CSV table of C-alpha atoms (C1' of nucleotides) in Angstrom, one decimal:
chain,number,residue,atom,x,y,z
A,1342,MET,CA,-9.5,-16.5,21.7
A,1343,SER,CA,-10.6,-13.6,19.4
A,1344,VAL,CA,-11.2,-16.2,16.7
A,1345,GLU,CA,-14.5,-16.6,14.8
A,1346,ASP,CA,-15.1,-19.2,12.2
A,1347,GLY,CA,-11.6,-20.3,13.0
A,1348,ILE,CA,-10.3,-17.0,11.5
A,1349,ASP,CA,-7.9,-14.8,13.4
A,1350,PHE,CA,-9.7,-11.5,12.7
A,1351,ALA,CA,-8.1,-9.8,15.6
A,1352,ILE,CA,-4.5,-10.0,14.4
A,1353,ILE,CA,-5.6,-9.4,10.8
A,1354,GLU,CA,-7.2,-6.2,11.8
A,1355,LEU,CA,-4.4,-5.2,14.1
A,1356,PHE,CA,-1.9,-5.7,11.4
A,1357,PHE,CA,-3.8,-3.4,9.1
A,1358,PHE,CA,-4.0,-0.6,11.7
A,1359,ALA,CA,-0.5,-1.0,12.8
A,1360,TYR,CA,1.0,-0.9,9.3
A,1361,ARG,CA,-1.1,2.1,8.3
A,1362,ASP,CA,0.0,4.1,11.3
A,1363,PHE,CA,3.6,2.8,10.9
A,1364,THR,CA,3.8,4.3,7.5
A,1365,SER,CA,1.9,7.5,8.3
A,1366,ASP,CA,4.8,9.5,9.8
A,1367,PRO,CA,7.2,9.1,6.8
A,1368,ASP,CA,4.3,9.6,4.4
A,1369,GLN,CA,3.7,13.1,5.8
A,1370,MET,CA,7.4,14.0,5.6
A,1371,LEU,CA,7.7,12.7,2.1
A,1372,ALA,CA,4.9,15.1,0.9
A,1373,ASP,CA,7.3,18.0,1.6
A,1374,TYR,CA,9.7,16.7,-1.0
A,1375,GLY,CA,7.0,15.8,-3.5
A,1376,PHE,CA,7.8,12.2,-2.9
A,1377,GLY,CA,5.6,9.2,-2.0
A,1378,ARG,CA,5.9,5.9,-0.3
A,1379,ALA,CA,7.6,4.4,-3.3
A,1380,HIS,CA,10.5,6.8,-3.0
A,1381,HIS,CA,10.9,5.9,0.6
A,1382,ARG,CA,11.1,2.2,-0.2
A,1383,VAL,CA,13.7,2.7,-2.9
A,1384,LEU,CA,15.7,5.1,-0.7
A,1385,HIS,CA,15.5,2.7,2.2
A,1386,PHE,CA,17.0,-0.2,0.3
A,1387,VAL,CA,19.6,1.8,-1.5
A,1388,ASN,CA,20.7,3.1,1.9
A,1389,ARG,CA,20.6,-0.3,3.5
A,1390,ARG,CA,22.4,-2.1,0.7
A,1391,PRO,CA,24.6,0.5,-1.0
A,1392,GLY,CA,25.9,-0.7,-4.3
A,1393,LEU,CA,23.0,-2.9,-5.2
A,1394,THR,CA,22.1,-3.1,-8.8
A,1395,VAL,CA,18.8,-2.1,-10.5
A,1396,ALA,CA,18.0,-5.8,-11.0
A,1397,GLU,CA,18.6,-6.6,-7.4
A,1398,LEU,CA,16.5,-3.7,-6.3
A,1399,LEU,CA,13.6,-4.8,-8.5
A,1400,ASP,CA,13.9,-8.3,-7.0
A,1401,VAL,CA,13.7,-7.0,-3.5
A,1402,LEU,CA,10.8,-4.6,-4.1
A,1403,LYS,CA,9.0,-7.0,-6.5
A,1404,ILE,CA,7.9,-4.3,-8.8
A,1405,THR,CA,8.5,-3.8,-12.5
A,1406,LYS,CA,11.3,-1.7,-13.9
A,1407,GLN,CA,8.8,0.7,-15.4
A,1408,SER,CA,7.4,1.4,-11.9
A,1409,LEU,CA,10.9,1.8,-10.5
A,1410,ALA,CA,12.0,4.1,-13.3
A,1411,ARG,CA,10.0,7.2,-12.4
A,1412,VAL,CA,10.8,7.0,-8.7
A,1413,LEU,CA,14.4,6.2,-9.1
A,1414,LYS,CA,14.9,9.0,-11.7
A,1415,GLN,CA,13.4,11.5,-9.3
A,1416,LEU,CA,15.7,10.4,-6.6
A,1417,ILE,CA,18.7,10.7,-8.9
A,1418,ASP,CA,17.6,14.1,-10.2
A,1419,THR,CA,17.2,15.4,-6.7
A,1420,ASP,CA,20.6,14.2,-5.7
A,1421,HIS,CA,19.5,11.5,-3.2
A,1422,VAL,CA,20.9,8.6,-5.1
A,1423,VAL,CA,23.7,8.1,-7.6
A,1424,GLN,CA,24.3,5.4,-10.2
A,1425,LEU,CA,27.8,4.0,-10.9
A,1426,GLN,CA,28.7,1.7,-13.7
A,1427,GLY,CA,29.2,-1.8,-12.4
A,1428,PRO,CA,32.9,-2.6,-12.0
A,1429,ARG,CA,32.6,-6.2,-13.1
A,1430,ASP,CA,29.7,-5.8,-15.6
A,1431,ARG,CA,29.5,-2.4,-17.2
A,1432,ARG,CA,25.9,-3.0,-18.1
A,1433,GLN,CA,24.9,-2.9,-14.5
A,1434,ARG,CA,24.2,0.3,-12.5
A,1435,GLU,CA,25.2,0.2,-8.8
A,1436,LEU,CA,23.0,2.4,-6.7
A,1437,TYR,CA,24.4,4.4,-3.8
A,1438,PRO,CA,22.8,7.0,-1.5
A,1439,THR,CA,24.4,10.4,-1.4
A,1440,ALA,CA,24.9,12.2,1.9
A,1441,LYS,CA,21.7,13.9,1.3
A,1442,GLY,CA,20.0,10.6,0.5
A,1443,ARG,CA,21.3,9.0,3.7
A,1444,ALA,CA,20.1,12.0,5.7
A,1445,LEU,CA,16.6,11.7,4.3
A,1446,ALA,CA,16.5,7.9,4.8
A,1447,LEU,CA,17.5,8.4,8.4
A,1448,ALA,CA,15.0,11.2,8.9
A,1449,LEU,CA,12.2,9.0,7.5
A,1450,ALA,CA,13.2,6.0,9.6
A,1451,ARG,CA,13.5,8.0,12.8
A,1452,PRO,CA,9.7,8.2,13.7
A,1453,GLN,CA,9.2,4.6,12.7
A,1454,SER,CA,12.0,3.5,14.9
A,1455,ARG,CA,10.7,5.6,17.7
A,1456,ARG,CA,7.3,4.0,17.3
A,1457,ILE,CA,8.8,0.6,17.5
A,1458,ARG,CA,10.8,1.5,20.6
A,1459,ALA,CA,7.7,2.8,22.2
A,1460,ALA,CA,5.7,-0.3,21.4
A,1461,LEU,CA,8.5,-2.5,22.9
A,1462,GLU,CA,9.2,-0.1,25.8
A,1463,ASP,CA,8.5,-2.4,28.7
A,1464,SER,CA,9.8,-5.4,26.8
A,1465,GLY,CA,13.1,-7.1,27.1
A,1466,ALA,CA,15.3,-8.7,24.5
A,1467,THR,CA,13.2,-11.8,24.5
A,1468,GLU,CA,10.0,-10.0,23.5
A,1469,ARG,CA,11.9,-8.1,20.8
A,1470,THR,CA,13.3,-11.3,19.3
A,1471,LEU,CA,9.8,-12.8,19.4
A,1472,VAL,CA,8.3,-10.0,17.4
A,1473,GLU,CA,11.2,-10.2,14.9
A,1474,ARG,CA,10.6,-13.9,14.6
A,1475,PHE,CA,6.9,-13.4,14.1
A,1476,LEU,CA,7.4,-10.8,11.4
A,1477,GLU,CA,10.0,-12.9,9.6
A,1478,ALA,CA,7.7,-15.9,9.8
A,1479,MET,CA,5.0,-13.9,8.1
A,1480,VAL,CA,7.2,-13.4,5.0
A,1481,ASN,CA,7.0,-15.9,2.2
A,1482,PRO,CA,9.6,-18.5,2.9
A,1483,GLU,CA,11.3,-18.2,-0.4
A,1484,LEU,CA,12.0,-14.5,0.2
A,1485,ARG,CA,13.4,-14.8,3.7
A,1486,ALA,CA,16.9,-15.0,2.4
A,1487,GLN,CA,16.7,-11.4,1.1
A,1488,ILE,CA,16.2,-10.1,4.6
A,1489,ASP,CA,19.0,-8.7,6.7
A,1490,VAL,CA,18.1,-9.7,10.2
A,1491,GLY,CA,21.2,-9.0,12.1
A,1492,SER,CA,23.2,-5.8,11.6
A,1493,ALA,CA,23.2,-4.6,8.1
A,1494,LYS,CA,25.7,-6.3,5.8
A,1495,MET,CA,27.4,-3.4,4.1
A,1496,SER,CA,28.4,-5.8,1.4
A,1497,GLY,CA,32.0,-4.8,1.8
A,1498,LYS,CA,31.5,-1.9,-0.6
A,1499,SER,CA,33.1,1.6,-0.2
A,1500,HIS,CA,30.0,3.1,1.5
A,1501,GLY,CA,31.6,6.5,0.9
A,1502,GLU,CA,30.4,9.5,-1.0
A,1503,HIS,CA,29.9,9.3,-4.8
B,945,MET,CA,21.3,-5.5,18.2
B,946,SER,CA,20.4,-4.9,14.5
B,947,VAL,CA,20.4,-1.2,15.2
B,948,GLU,CA,22.5,1.4,13.3
B,949,ASP,CA,22.5,5.1,14.1
B,950,GLY,CA,20.1,4.2,16.8
B,951,ILE,CA,17.6,3.2,14.2
B,952,ASP,CA,15.8,-0.1,14.2
B,953,PHE,CA,16.2,-0.9,10.5
B,954,ALA,CA,15.6,-4.6,11.1
B,955,ILE,CA,12.0,-4.4,12.3
B,956,ILE,CA,11.3,-1.5,9.9
B,957,GLU,CA,12.3,-3.8,7.0
B,958,LEU,CA,10.6,-6.9,8.4
B,959,PHE,CA,7.4,-5.0,8.8
B,960,PHE,CA,7.5,-4.0,5.2
B,961,PHE,CA,8.1,-7.5,3.9
B,962,ALA,CA,5.6,-9.1,6.3
B,963,TYR,CA,2.8,-6.7,5.4
B,964,ARG,CA,3.4,-7.0,1.7
B,965,ASP,CA,3.2,-10.8,1.8
B,966,PHE,CA,0.3,-10.7,4.3
B,967,THR,CA,-1.8,-8.8,1.8
B,968,SER,CA,-0.6,-10.7,-1.3
B,969,ASP,CA,-2.9,-13.7,-1.0
B,970,PRO,CA,-6.2,-11.8,-0.8
B,971,ASP,CA,-4.9,-9.4,-3.4
B,972,GLN,CA,-4.7,-12.2,-5.9
B,973,MET,CA,-8.1,-13.5,-5.1
B,974,LEU,CA,-9.7,-10.1,-5.4
B,975,ALA,CA,-8.4,-9.7,-8.9
B,976,ASP,CA,-10.8,-12.5,-10.0
B,977,TYR,CA,-13.7,-10.3,-8.9
B,978,GLY,CA,-12.3,-7.1,-10.4
B,979,PHE,CA,-11.8,-5.9,-6.9
B,980,GLY,CA,-8.8,-4.3,-5.2
B,981,ARG,CA,-7.5,-4.0,-1.7
B,982,ALA,CA,-9.9,-1.2,-0.9
B,983,HIS,CA,-12.8,-3.5,-1.5
B,984,HIS,CA,-11.3,-6.0,0.9
B,985,ARG,CA,-11.0,-3.4,3.6
B,986,VAL,CA,-14.5,-2.2,3.3
B,987,LEU,CA,-15.9,-5.7,3.2
B,988,HIS,CA,-13.8,-6.7,6.1
B,989,PHE,CA,-15.1,-4.0,8.4
B,990,VAL,CA,-18.7,-4.3,7.2
B,991,ASN,CA,-18.4,-8.0,8.1
B,992,ARG,CA,-16.8,-7.4,11.4
B,993,ARG,CA,-19.1,-4.6,12.5
B,994,PRO,CA,-22.4,-5.2,10.7
B,995,GLY,CA,-24.7,-2.3,10.9
B,996,LEU,CA,-22.0,0.4,11.0
B,997,THR,CA,-22.9,3.6,9.3
B,998,VAL,CA,-21.1,5.2,6.4
B,999,ALA,CA,-19.6,7.8,8.7
B,1000,GLU,CA,-18.3,5.2,11.1
B,1001,LEU,CA,-16.7,3.3,8.3
B,1002,LEU,CA,-15.0,6.4,7.0
B,1003,ASP,CA,-13.7,7.1,10.4
B,1004,VAL,CA,-12.3,3.6,10.8
B,1005,LEU,CA,-10.7,3.5,7.3
B,1006,LYS,CA,-9.5,7.2,7.5
B,1007,ILE,CA,-10.4,7.8,3.9
B,1008,THR,CA,-12.6,10.4,2.2
B,1009,LYS,CA,-16.2,9.6,1.3
B,1010,GLN,CA,-15.3,10.1,-2.4
B,1011,SER,CA,-12.8,7.3,-2.1
B,1012,LEU,CA,-15.3,5.1,-0.3
B,1013,ALA,CA,-18.1,5.8,-2.8
B,1014,ARG,CA,-16.8,3.9,-5.8
B,1015,VAL,CA,-15.7,0.9,-3.8
B,1016,LEU,CA,-18.8,0.7,-1.7
B,1017,LYS,CA,-21.0,1.2,-4.8
B,1018,GLN,CA,-19.4,-1.8,-6.5
B,1019,LEU,CA,-19.8,-4.0,-3.4
B,1020,ILE,CA,-23.5,-3.0,-3.3
B,1021,ASP,CA,-24.0,-3.5,-7.0
B,1022,THR,CA,-22.4,-7.0,-6.8
B,1023,ASP,CA,-24.6,-7.9,-3.9
B,1024,HIS,CA,-21.9,-8.2,-1.3
B,1025,VAL,CA,-23.1,-5.4,0.9
B,1026,VAL,CA,-26.6,-3.9,1.6
B,1027,GLN,CA,-27.5,-0.6,3.0
B,1028,LEU,CA,-30.5,-0.1,5.3
B,1029,GLN,CA,-31.9,3.2,6.4
B,1030,GLY,CA,-30.9,3.9,10.0
B,1031,PRO,CA,-33.6,3.1,12.5
B,1032,ARG,CA,-32.9,6.0,14.8
B,1033,ASP,CA,-31.7,8.5,12.2
B,1034,ARG,CA,-33.1,8.0,8.7
B,1035,ARG,CA,-30.3,10.0,7.1
B,1036,GLN,CA,-27.9,7.2,8.1
B,1037,ARG,CA,-27.2,4.1,6.1
B,1038,GLU,CA,-26.4,1.0,8.1
B,1039,LEU,CA,-24.1,-1.4,6.2
B,1040,TYR,CA,-24.5,-5.1,6.4
B,1041,PRO,CA,-22.8,-7.9,4.6
B,1042,THR,CA,-25.0,-10.3,2.5
B,1043,ALA,CA,-24.4,-14.1,2.7
B,1044,LYS,CA,-22.3,-13.6,-0.4
B,1045,GLY,CA,-20.4,-10.8,1.2
B,1046,ARG,CA,-19.7,-12.8,4.3
B,1047,ALA,CA,-18.5,-15.7,2.3
B,1048,LEU,CA,-16.1,-13.5,0.3
B,1049,ALA,CA,-14.8,-11.8,3.5
B,1050,LEU,CA,-14.2,-15.2,5.0
B,1051,ALA,CA,-12.5,-16.6,1.9
B,1052,LEU,CA,-10.2,-13.5,1.8
B,1053,ALA,CA,-9.4,-13.8,5.5
B,1054,ARG,CA,-8.6,-17.5,5.3
B,1055,PRO,CA,-5.1,-17.4,3.8
B,1056,GLN,CA,-4.2,-14.5,6.1
B,1057,SER,CA,-5.3,-16.4,9.1
B,1058,ARG,CA,-3.4,-19.4,7.9
B,1059,ARG,CA,-0.3,-17.4,7.5
B,1060,ILE,CA,-0.7,-16.0,11.1
B,1061,ARG,CA,-1.2,-19.5,12.5
B,1062,ALA,CA,1.8,-20.8,10.7
B,1063,ALA,CA,3.9,-17.8,12.0
B,1064,LEU,CA,2.8,-18.6,15.5
B,1065,GLU,CA,2.9,-22.4,15.1
B,1066,ASP,CA,5.3,-23.3,17.8
B,1067,SER,CA,4.1,-20.5,20.0
B,1068,GLY,CA,1.8,-20.6,23.0
B,1069,ALA,CA,-0.8,-18.2,24.2
B,1070,THR,CA,1.8,-16.0,25.7
B,1071,GLU,CA,3.6,-15.3,22.5
B,1072,ARG,CA,0.3,-14.7,20.7
B,1073,THR,CA,-0.7,-12.1,23.3
B,1074,LEU,CA,2.7,-10.5,23.0
B,1075,VAL,CA,2.4,-10.1,19.2
B,1076,GLU,CA,-1.1,-8.7,19.7
B,1077,ARG,CA,0.1,-6.3,22.2
B,1078,PHE,CA,3.0,-5.2,20.0
B,1079,LEU,CA,0.7,-4.6,17.1
B,1080,GLU,CA,-1.7,-2.7,19.2
B,1081,ALA,CA,1.0,-0.6,20.6
B,1082,MET,CA,2.1,0.3,17.0
B,1083,VAL,CA,-1.3,1.9,16.4
B,1084,ASN,CA,-1.7,5.6,17.2
B,1085,PRO,CA,-3.0,5.8,20.8
B,1086,GLU,CA,-6.1,7.9,19.9
B,1087,LEU,CA,-7.2,5.2,17.5
B,1088,ARG,CA,-6.9,2.2,19.8
B,1089,ALA,CA,-10.4,2.5,21.0
B,1090,GLN,CA,-11.7,1.6,17.6
B,1091,ILE,CA,-10.0,-1.8,17.7
B,1092,ASP,CA,-11.8,-4.9,18.7
B,1093,VAL,CA,-9.2,-6.9,20.4
B,1094,GLY,CA,-11.2,-9.6,22.1
B,1095,SER,CA,-14.0,-11.6,20.3
B,1096,ALA,CA,-15.8,-9.3,17.9
B,1097,LYS,CA,-18.4,-7.1,19.5
B,1098,MET,CA,-21.3,-7.7,17.2
B,1099,SER,CA,-22.8,-4.4,18.5
B,1100,GLY,CA,-26.0,-6.2,19.5
B,1101,LYS,CA,-27.3,-5.9,16.0
B,1102,SER,CA,-29.3,-8.6,14.2
B,1103,HIS,CA,-26.3,-10.0,12.3
B,1104,GLY,CA,-28.8,-11.8,10.1
B,1105,GLU,CA,-29.5,-11.6,6.4
B,1106,HIS,CA,-30.8,-8.4,4.9
C,99,DG,C1',33.6,-12.8,-34.9
C,100,DA,C1',28.5,-13.3,-35.4
C,101,DG,C1',24.5,-14.0,-33.0
C,102,DA,C1',22.0,-14.6,-28.7
C,103,DT,C1',21.3,-13.0,-24.3
C,104,DT,C1',21.4,-9.8,-20.4
C,105,DA,C1',21.0,-5.2,-18.0
C,106,DT,C1',19.0,-1.2,-18.3
C,107,DG,C1',16.2,2.6,-20.1
C,108,DT,C1',12.1,4.5,-22.2
C,109,DC,C1',7.5,5.2,-24.5
C,110,DA,C1',2.6,4.4,-24.5
C,111,DG,C1',-1.6,3.0,-22.5
C,112,DT,C1',-4.3,1.5,-18.6
C,113,DA,C1',-6.0,0.4,-13.7
C,114,DC,C1',-6.6,1.3,-8.9
C,115,DT,C1',-6.7,4.1,-4.9
C,116,DA,C1',-6.5,8.2,-3.1
C,117,DT,C1',-7.0,13.3,-2.8
C,118,DT,C1',-9.5,18.3,-2.9
C,119,DG,C1',-13.4,21.1,-4.0
C,120,DA,C1',-18.1,21.9,-5.1
C,121,DC,C1',-22.9,21.0,-5.1
C,122,DG,C1',-27.4,18.6,-4.1
C,123,DT,C1',-30.9,16.4,-1.2
C,124,DA,C1',-33.2,14.6,2.6
C,125,DA,C1',-33.5,14.5,7.6
C,126,DT,C1',-32.6,16.2,12.1
C,127,DT,C1',-31.5,19.8,15.3
C,128,DT,C1',-31.7,24.4,17.1
D,400,DA,C1',-37.5,28.8,9.7
D,401,DA,C1',-32.6,28.3,9.5
D,402,DA,C1',-28.6,25.7,10.4
D,403,DT,C1',-26.5,21.5,10.6
D,404,DT,C1',-25.7,16.7,9.6
D,405,DA,C1',-25.5,12.3,6.7
D,406,DC,C1',-24.9,10.9,2.5
D,407,DG,C1',-24.3,11.0,-2.6
D,408,DT,C1',-22.2,12.6,-6.7
D,409,DC,C1',-19.5,15.2,-10.3
D,410,DA,C1',-15.0,16.8,-11.8
D,411,DA,C1',-10.1,17.2,-11.8
D,412,DT,C1',-5.7,15.6,-10.1
D,413,DA,C1',-1.9,12.6,-8.1
D,414,DG,C1',0.7,8.5,-6.9
D,415,DT,C1',1.7,3.8,-7.7
D,416,DA,C1',1.3,0.0,-10.2
D,417,DC,C1',0.7,-2.9,-14.5
D,418,DT,C1',1.4,-4.9,-19.6
D,419,DG,C1',3.6,-4.6,-24.0
D,420,DA,C1',6.9,-2.9,-27.1
D,421,DC,C1',11.2,-1.2,-28.6
D,422,DA,C1',16.2,0.6,-28.1
D,423,DT,C1',21.1,0.3,-26.7
D,424,DA,C1',25.1,-1.3,-24.9
D,425,DA,C1',27.7,-5.0,-22.9
D,426,DT,C1',28.5,-9.7,-22.2
D,427,DC,C1',28.3,-14.5,-23.3
D,428,DT,C1',28.3,-18.5,-26.5
D,429,DC,C1',29.3,-21.1,-30.3
DNA sequence: GAGATTATGTCAGTACTATTGACGTAATTT
DNA sequence: AAATTACGTCAATAGTACTGACATAATCTC
């Protein structure tokens, strides 16, 4: 059962290898832009949830605002992300990807998506759902609400260029 | 199908959340020792493959020897790992966990294993195998040989105290 | 309206993990 | 004897993260 001392070393190790390789393709591409994995994460979530505020982004990423600052500033300076004053609350900054930002987010996601497709290649919808359910169950329960499982909720925002 | 632009954003995002939370429990415990995630990885593989050489460890972790040096030195200084001169080739250093090292490796793996068990709780052997196969398929093909899938191969080495 | 709170930004210092490049030593191979 | 290998170490740098402190503008509360 690949278990010693009652510990599931097999999946623990597989998870490490799988995640490392999963992030390796975008990591290499990011180097060309002078970006790192942190930029990828920010860009990913801004692209996925256009119009989210800085506070919301911090809550999703679970990092401090000081950590976000550098990365977000670089993404703004390089015209990948724009900030708009919040319509309801003018203290807030809503974050949107630019066309350039969306293109990069897509380019970074492409090899990851390809890898997933290859890993599921002989699998049907059942297997796919099972993997999704497993991954979701690995997330801390109190955070599962943050996850978009189905098609992305575009939050009814404009989604256009800014 | 939770796919936009042909990109599997759902699993990409789930994988990020899942891995982050998966590593969070040992990360917290490691802080008590003044250790980081790098120490966990080294200790894990030394524990899993007792007697592996420094070069083999570098090859598994895919880091440079300079990166390994600090971490390994600390694990040796704190009596979690010992080095033995290679029996065949005296230039080599075989790495073994001490009892203390094995205890820590086990303690760090416990919450991770618990999380996996919980995630698979209503699943049978089929689902487990499927998740294992998915994770393995996510790993770069040329590296799959390094992975111990079944019960750990203890490499025929003593496995005792050193 | 005054004061408290909130959202965001920024400065300073520190820690951890990783890198490249260079050099040294002992052991093995050719 | 010379080249190569396994390992260790020194130095400099980068990327991501942290805590703590302070500033500003906007909103909320009394």
